[in-house]
CSV table of C-alpha atoms in Angstrom, one decimal:
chain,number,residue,atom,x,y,z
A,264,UNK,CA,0.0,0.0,0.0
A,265,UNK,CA,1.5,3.3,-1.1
A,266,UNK,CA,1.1,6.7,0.6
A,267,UNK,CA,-1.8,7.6,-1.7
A,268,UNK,CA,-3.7,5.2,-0.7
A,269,UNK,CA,-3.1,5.5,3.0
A,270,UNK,CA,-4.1,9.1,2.6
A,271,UNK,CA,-7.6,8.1,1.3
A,272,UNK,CA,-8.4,4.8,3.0
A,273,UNK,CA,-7.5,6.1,6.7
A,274,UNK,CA,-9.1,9.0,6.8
A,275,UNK,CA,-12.3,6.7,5.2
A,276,UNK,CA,-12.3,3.6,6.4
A,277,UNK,CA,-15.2,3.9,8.6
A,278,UNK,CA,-17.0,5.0,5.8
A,279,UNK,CA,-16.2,2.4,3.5
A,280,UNK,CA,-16.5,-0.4,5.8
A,281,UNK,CA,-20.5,0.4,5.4
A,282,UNK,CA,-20.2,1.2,1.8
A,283,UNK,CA,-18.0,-1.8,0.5
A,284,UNK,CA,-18.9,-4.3,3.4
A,285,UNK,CA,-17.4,-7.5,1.7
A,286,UNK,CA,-14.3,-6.2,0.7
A,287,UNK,CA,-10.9,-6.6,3.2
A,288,UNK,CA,-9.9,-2.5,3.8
A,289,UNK,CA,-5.8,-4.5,2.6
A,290,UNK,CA,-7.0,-5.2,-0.7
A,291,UNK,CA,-8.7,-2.3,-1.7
A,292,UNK,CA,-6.9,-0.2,-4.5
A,293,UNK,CA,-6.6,3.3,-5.2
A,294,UNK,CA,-6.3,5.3,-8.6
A,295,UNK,CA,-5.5,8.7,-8.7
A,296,UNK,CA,-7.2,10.9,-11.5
A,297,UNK,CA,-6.9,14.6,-11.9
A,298,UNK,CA,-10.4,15.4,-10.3
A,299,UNK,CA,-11.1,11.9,-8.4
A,300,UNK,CA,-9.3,9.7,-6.3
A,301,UNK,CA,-11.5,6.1,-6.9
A,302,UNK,CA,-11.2,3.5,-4.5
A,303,UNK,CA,-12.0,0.2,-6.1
A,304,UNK,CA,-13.1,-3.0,-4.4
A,305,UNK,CA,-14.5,-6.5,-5.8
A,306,UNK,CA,-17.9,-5.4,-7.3
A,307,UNK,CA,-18.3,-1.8,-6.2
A,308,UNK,CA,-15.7,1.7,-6.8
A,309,UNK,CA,-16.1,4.7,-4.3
A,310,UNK,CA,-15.7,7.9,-6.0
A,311,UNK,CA,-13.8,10.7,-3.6
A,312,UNK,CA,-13.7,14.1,-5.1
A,313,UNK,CA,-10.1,15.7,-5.1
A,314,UNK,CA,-11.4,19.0,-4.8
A,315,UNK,CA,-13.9,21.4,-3.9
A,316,UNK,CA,-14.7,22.3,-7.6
A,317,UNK,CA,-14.4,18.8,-8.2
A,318,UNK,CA,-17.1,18.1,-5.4
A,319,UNK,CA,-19.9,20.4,-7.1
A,320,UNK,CA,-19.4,18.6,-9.8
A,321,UNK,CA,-20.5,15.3,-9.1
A,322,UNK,CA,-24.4,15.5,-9.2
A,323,UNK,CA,-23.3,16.4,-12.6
A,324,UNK,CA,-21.7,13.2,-12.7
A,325,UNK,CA,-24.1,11.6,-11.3
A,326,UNK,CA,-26.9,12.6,-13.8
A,327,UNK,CA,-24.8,11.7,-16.9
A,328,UNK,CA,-24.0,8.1,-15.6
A,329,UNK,CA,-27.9,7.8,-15.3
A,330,UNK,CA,-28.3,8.4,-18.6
A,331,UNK,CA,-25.5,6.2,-20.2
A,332,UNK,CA,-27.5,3.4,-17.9
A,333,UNK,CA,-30.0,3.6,-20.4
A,334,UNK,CA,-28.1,3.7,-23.7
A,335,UNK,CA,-26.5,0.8,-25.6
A,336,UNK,CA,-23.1,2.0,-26.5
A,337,UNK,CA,-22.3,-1.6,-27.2
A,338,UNK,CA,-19.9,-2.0,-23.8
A,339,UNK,CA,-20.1,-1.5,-20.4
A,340,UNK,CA,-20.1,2.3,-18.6
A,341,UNK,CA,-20.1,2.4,-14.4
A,342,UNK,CA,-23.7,2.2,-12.9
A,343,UNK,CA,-24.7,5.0,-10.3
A,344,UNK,CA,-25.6,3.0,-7.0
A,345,UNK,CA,-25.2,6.0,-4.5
A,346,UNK,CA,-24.4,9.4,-4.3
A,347,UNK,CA,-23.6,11.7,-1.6
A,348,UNK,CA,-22.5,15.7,-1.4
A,349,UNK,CA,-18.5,14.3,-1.4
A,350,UNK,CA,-18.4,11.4,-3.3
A,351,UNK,CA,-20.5,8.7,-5.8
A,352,UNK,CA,-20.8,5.3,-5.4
A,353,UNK,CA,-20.8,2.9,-8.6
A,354,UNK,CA,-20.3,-0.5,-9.9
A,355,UNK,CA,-17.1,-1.7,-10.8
A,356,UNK,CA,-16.5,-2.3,-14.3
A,357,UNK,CA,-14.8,-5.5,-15.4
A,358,UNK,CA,-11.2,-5.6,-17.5
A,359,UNK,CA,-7.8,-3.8,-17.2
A,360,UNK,CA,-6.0,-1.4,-19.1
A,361,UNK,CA,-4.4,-2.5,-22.2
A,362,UNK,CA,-0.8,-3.8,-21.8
A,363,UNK,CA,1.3,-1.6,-24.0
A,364,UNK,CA,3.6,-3.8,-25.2
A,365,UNK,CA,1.1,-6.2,-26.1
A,366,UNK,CA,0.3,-3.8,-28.9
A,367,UNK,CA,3.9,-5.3,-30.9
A,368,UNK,CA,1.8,-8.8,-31.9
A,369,UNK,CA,-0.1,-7.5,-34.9
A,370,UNK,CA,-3.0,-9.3,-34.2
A,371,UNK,CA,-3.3,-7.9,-30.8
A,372,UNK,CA,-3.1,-4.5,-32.9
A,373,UNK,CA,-5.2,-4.9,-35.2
A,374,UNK,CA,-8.1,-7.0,-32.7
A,375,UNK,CA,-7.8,-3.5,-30.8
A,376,UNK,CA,-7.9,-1.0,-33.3
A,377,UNK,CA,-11.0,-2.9,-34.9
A,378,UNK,CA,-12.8,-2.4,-31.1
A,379,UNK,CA,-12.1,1.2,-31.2
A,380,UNK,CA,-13.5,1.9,-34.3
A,381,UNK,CA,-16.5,0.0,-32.5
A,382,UNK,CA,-16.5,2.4,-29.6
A,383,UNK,CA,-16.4,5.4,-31.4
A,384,UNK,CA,-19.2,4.5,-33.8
A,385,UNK,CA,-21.2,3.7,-31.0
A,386,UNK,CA,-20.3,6.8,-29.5
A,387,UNK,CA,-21.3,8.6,-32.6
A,388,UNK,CA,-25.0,6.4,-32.8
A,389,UNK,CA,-25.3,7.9,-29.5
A,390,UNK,CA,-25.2,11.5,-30.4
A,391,UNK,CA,-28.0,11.2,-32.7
A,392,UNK,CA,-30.2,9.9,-29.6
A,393,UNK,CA,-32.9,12.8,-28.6
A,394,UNK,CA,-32.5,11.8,-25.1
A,395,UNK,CA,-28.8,11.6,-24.7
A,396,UNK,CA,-29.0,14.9,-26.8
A,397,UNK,CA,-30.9,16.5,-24.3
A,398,UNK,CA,-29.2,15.2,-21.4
A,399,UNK,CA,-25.2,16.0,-22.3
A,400,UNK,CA,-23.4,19.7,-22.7
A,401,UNK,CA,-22.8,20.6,-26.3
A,402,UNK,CA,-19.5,22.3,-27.4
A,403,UNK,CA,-20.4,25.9,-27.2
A,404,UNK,CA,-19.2,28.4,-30.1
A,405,UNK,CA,-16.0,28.9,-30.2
A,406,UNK,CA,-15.0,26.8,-27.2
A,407,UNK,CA,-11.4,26.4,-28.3
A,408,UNK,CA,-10.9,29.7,-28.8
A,409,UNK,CA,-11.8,30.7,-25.0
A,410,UNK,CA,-9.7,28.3,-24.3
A,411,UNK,CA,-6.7,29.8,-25.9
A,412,UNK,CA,-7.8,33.2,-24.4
A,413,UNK,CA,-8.1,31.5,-21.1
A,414,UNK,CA,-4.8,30.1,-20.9
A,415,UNK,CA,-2.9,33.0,-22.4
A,416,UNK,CA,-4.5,35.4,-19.4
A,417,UNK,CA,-4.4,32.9,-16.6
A,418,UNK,CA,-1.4,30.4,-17.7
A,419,UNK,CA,0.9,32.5,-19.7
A,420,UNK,CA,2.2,34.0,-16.5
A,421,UNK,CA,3.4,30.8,-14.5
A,422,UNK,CA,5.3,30.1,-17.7
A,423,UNK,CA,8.8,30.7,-18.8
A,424,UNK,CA,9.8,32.9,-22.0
A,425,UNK,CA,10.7,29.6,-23.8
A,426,UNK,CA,7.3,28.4,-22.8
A,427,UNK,CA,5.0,31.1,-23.6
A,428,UNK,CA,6.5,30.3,-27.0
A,429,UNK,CA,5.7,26.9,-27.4
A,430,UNK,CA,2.4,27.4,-25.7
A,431,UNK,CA,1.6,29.9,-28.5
A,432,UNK,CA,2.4,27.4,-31.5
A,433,UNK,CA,-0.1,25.2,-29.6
A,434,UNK,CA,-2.6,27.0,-29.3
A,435,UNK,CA,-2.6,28.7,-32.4
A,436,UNK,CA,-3.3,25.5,-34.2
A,437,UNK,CA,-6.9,25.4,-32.4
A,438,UNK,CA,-8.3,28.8,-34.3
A,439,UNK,CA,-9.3,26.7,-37.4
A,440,UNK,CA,-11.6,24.3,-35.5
A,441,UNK,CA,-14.8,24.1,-35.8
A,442,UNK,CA,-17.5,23.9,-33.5
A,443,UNK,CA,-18.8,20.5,-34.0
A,444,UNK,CA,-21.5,18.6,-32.2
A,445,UNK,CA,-22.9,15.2,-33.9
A,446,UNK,CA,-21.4,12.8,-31.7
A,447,UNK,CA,-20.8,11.8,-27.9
A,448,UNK,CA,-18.0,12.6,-27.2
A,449,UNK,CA,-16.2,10.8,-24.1
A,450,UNK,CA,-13.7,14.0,-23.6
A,451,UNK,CA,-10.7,11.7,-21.9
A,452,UNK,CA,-10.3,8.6,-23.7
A,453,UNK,CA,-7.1,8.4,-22.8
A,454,UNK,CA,-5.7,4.1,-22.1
A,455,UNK,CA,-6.3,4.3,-18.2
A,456,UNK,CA,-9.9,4.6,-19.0
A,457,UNK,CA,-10.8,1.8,-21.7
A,458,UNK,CA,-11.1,-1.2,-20.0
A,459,UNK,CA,-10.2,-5.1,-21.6
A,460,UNK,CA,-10.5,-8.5,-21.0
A,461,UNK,CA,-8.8,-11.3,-22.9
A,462,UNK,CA,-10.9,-13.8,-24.9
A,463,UNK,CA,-9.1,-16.3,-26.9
A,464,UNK,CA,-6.1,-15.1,-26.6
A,465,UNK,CA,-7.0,-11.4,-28.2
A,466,UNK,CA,-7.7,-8.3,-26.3
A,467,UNK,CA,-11.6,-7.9,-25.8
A,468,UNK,CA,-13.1,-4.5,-25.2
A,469,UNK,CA,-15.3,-4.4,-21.6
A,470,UNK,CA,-16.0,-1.1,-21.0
A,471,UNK,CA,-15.4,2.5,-20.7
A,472,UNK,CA,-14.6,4.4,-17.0
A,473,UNK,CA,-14.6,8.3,-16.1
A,474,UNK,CA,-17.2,10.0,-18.1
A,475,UNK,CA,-16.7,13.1,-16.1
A,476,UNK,CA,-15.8,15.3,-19.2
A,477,UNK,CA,-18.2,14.0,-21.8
A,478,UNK,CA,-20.6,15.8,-24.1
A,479,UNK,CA,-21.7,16.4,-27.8
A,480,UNK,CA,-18.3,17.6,-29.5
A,481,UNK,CA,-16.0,16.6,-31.9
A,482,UNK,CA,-15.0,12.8,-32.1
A,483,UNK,CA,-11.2,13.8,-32.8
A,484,UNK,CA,-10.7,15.0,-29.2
A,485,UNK,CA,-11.4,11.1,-28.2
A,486,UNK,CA,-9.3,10.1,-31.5
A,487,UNK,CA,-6.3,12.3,-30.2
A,488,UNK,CA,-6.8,10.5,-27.0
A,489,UNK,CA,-5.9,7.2,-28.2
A,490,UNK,CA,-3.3,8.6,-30.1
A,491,UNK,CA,-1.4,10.0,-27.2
A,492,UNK,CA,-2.3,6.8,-25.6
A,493,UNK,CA,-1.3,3.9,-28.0
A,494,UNK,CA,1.1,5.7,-30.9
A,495,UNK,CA,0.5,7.0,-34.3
A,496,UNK,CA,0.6,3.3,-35.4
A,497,UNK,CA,-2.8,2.2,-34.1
A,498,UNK,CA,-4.2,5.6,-34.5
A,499,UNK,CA,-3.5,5.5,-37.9
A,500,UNK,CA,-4.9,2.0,-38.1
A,501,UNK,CA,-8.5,2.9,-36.5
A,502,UNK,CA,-8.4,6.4,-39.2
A,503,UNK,CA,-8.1,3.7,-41.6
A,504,UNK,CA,-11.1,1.2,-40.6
A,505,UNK,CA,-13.1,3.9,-39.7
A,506,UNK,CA,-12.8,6.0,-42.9
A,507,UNK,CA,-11.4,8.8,-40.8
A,508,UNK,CA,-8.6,9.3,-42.5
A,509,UNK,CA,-8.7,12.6,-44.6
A,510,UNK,CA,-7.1,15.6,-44.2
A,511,UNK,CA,-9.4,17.9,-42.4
A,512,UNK,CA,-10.0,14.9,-39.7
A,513,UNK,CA,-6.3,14.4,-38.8
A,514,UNK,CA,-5.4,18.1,-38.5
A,515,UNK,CA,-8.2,18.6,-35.5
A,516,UNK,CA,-6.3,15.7,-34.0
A,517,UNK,CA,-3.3,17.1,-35.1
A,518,UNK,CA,-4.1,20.1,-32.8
A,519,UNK,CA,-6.3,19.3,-30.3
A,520,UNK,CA,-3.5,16.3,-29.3
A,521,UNK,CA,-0.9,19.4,-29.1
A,522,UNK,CA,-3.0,21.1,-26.1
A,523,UNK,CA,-3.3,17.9,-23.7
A,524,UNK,CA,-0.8,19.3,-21.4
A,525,UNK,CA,-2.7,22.9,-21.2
A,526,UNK,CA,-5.8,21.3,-21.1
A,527,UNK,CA,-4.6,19.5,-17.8
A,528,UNK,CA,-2.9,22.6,-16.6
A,529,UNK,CA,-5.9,25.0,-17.3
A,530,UNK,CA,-8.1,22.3,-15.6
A,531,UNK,CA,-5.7,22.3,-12.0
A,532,UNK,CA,-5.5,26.0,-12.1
A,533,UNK,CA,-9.5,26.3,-12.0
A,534,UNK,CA,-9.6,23.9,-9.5
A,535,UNK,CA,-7.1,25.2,-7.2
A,536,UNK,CA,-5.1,21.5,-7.5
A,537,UNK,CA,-1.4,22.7,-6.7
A,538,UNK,CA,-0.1,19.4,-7.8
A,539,UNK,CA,-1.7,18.9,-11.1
A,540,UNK,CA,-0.9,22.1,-11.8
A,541,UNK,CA,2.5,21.8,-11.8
A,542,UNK,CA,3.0,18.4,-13.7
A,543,UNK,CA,0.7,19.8,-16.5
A,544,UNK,CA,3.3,22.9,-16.6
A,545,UNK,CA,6.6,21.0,-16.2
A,546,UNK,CA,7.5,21.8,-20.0
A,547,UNK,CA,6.6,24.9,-19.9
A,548,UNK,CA,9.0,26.7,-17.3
């Protein structure tokens, strides 16, 4: 047991006695995330919100995991069982992250860029859905472009000369995007969140964890994800099976890829998350 999870379980382990009653307090695991640290047991996770901001947010949370209950996205997505003003309770989804290096057998590869392109279509059925429509934030105008504003005025300063430069070239890249809104959009699809098991010997998709930044956006900010997550070799296999492969498509991941470690930056410094802060910054001081 590591010092994280000492500093979540002790301070909770009253608490989570009642709320994971069959589970031994020694085997319970923690995983850090930028806005949640998630203590998972044998059926059921415990969600504790890093943050103040973070804590106002989860009857958001809470409403959007309702409504993936009732959508068929063709794998699994964490069921709301309990929620509370610090933290939500769910069920545990099944499966593992994907071993990187079993991405060098090709048919490994090629099993799991095949499942992506499954996801995202799914993800995409979903955003024609009234329901899910109704329920999920769309991208606002010019979203990107507040962004760039935003971290200019509030980022710019905590940055070195030869970082406001590269920060610039970043976010420059983002002023041709468009605003678009078709598809559900899972907003961090980053490896840690895509969950597998292994059936007959291949990599088998189980289900998809922390929805906290979905909405109706552009399916390139999940593409970039997997990108960043797996290598331009299996991102450039899924392009390929999905027919996502043109031009226009692979400059928005181009440059929404370029901003992950603003993005992460911009999201500490609104949180007030000291920590996050600075590892989203450390290549830019």
């Amino acid at each position: 047991m590591n010092s994280h999870d000492t500093d979540v379980l002790a301070p909770h382990r009253p608490l989570l006695s009642g709320l994971l009653p069959h589970d031994a307090p020694d085997r319970l695991a923690v995983h850090e995330g930028q806005f949640h640290r998630v203590v998972v047991g044998a059926e059921r996770v415990v969600c504790f919100a890093r943050t103040e901001a973070a804590a106002g947010r989860l009857p958001e949370r809470a409403a959007v995991l309702r409504v993936l209950d009732g959508v068929d996205l063709g794998f699994r997505t964490p069921r709301l069982l309990a929620e509370e003003a610090s933290y939500v309770v769910m069920s545990r989804v099944p499966g593992a992250p994907l071993d990187a290096e079993a991405l060098r057998d090709p048919a490994v590869a090629e099993a799991v860029a095949r499942q992506y392109v499954e996801l995202l279509r799914g993800l995409a059925a979903a955003g024609a859905d009234g329901e899910v429509r109704g329920a999920l934030r769309a991208a606002p105008e010019g979203e990107w472009q507040r962004f760039a504003v935003d971290v200019r005025t509030r980022l710019f300063p905590l940055m070195s000369a030869a970082g406001q430069e590269r920060a610039a070239r970043e976010l420059a890249a983002l002023d041709a995007l468009p605003r678009l809104t078709s598809a559900v959009v899972h907003g961090d699809l980053g490896g840690e969140n895509v969950l597998w098991e292994t059936a007959n010997g291949l990599p088998r998709l189980s289900g998809v964890i922390d929805w906290d930044e979905v909405g109706l956006g552009d399916p390139a900010e999940d593409l970039a994800a997997v990108g960043a997550s797996h290598g331009d070799a299996l991102l450039g296999r899924v392009l390929a099976l999905g027919g996502w492969d043109d031009g226009a498509t692979t400059a928005r991941i181009a440059a929404i890829r370029g901003t992950f470690a603003l993005q992460q930056a911009w999201y500490a410094e609104r949180d007030g998350d000291a920590a996050e802060l600075a590892d989203g910054l450390a290549g830019y001081r």
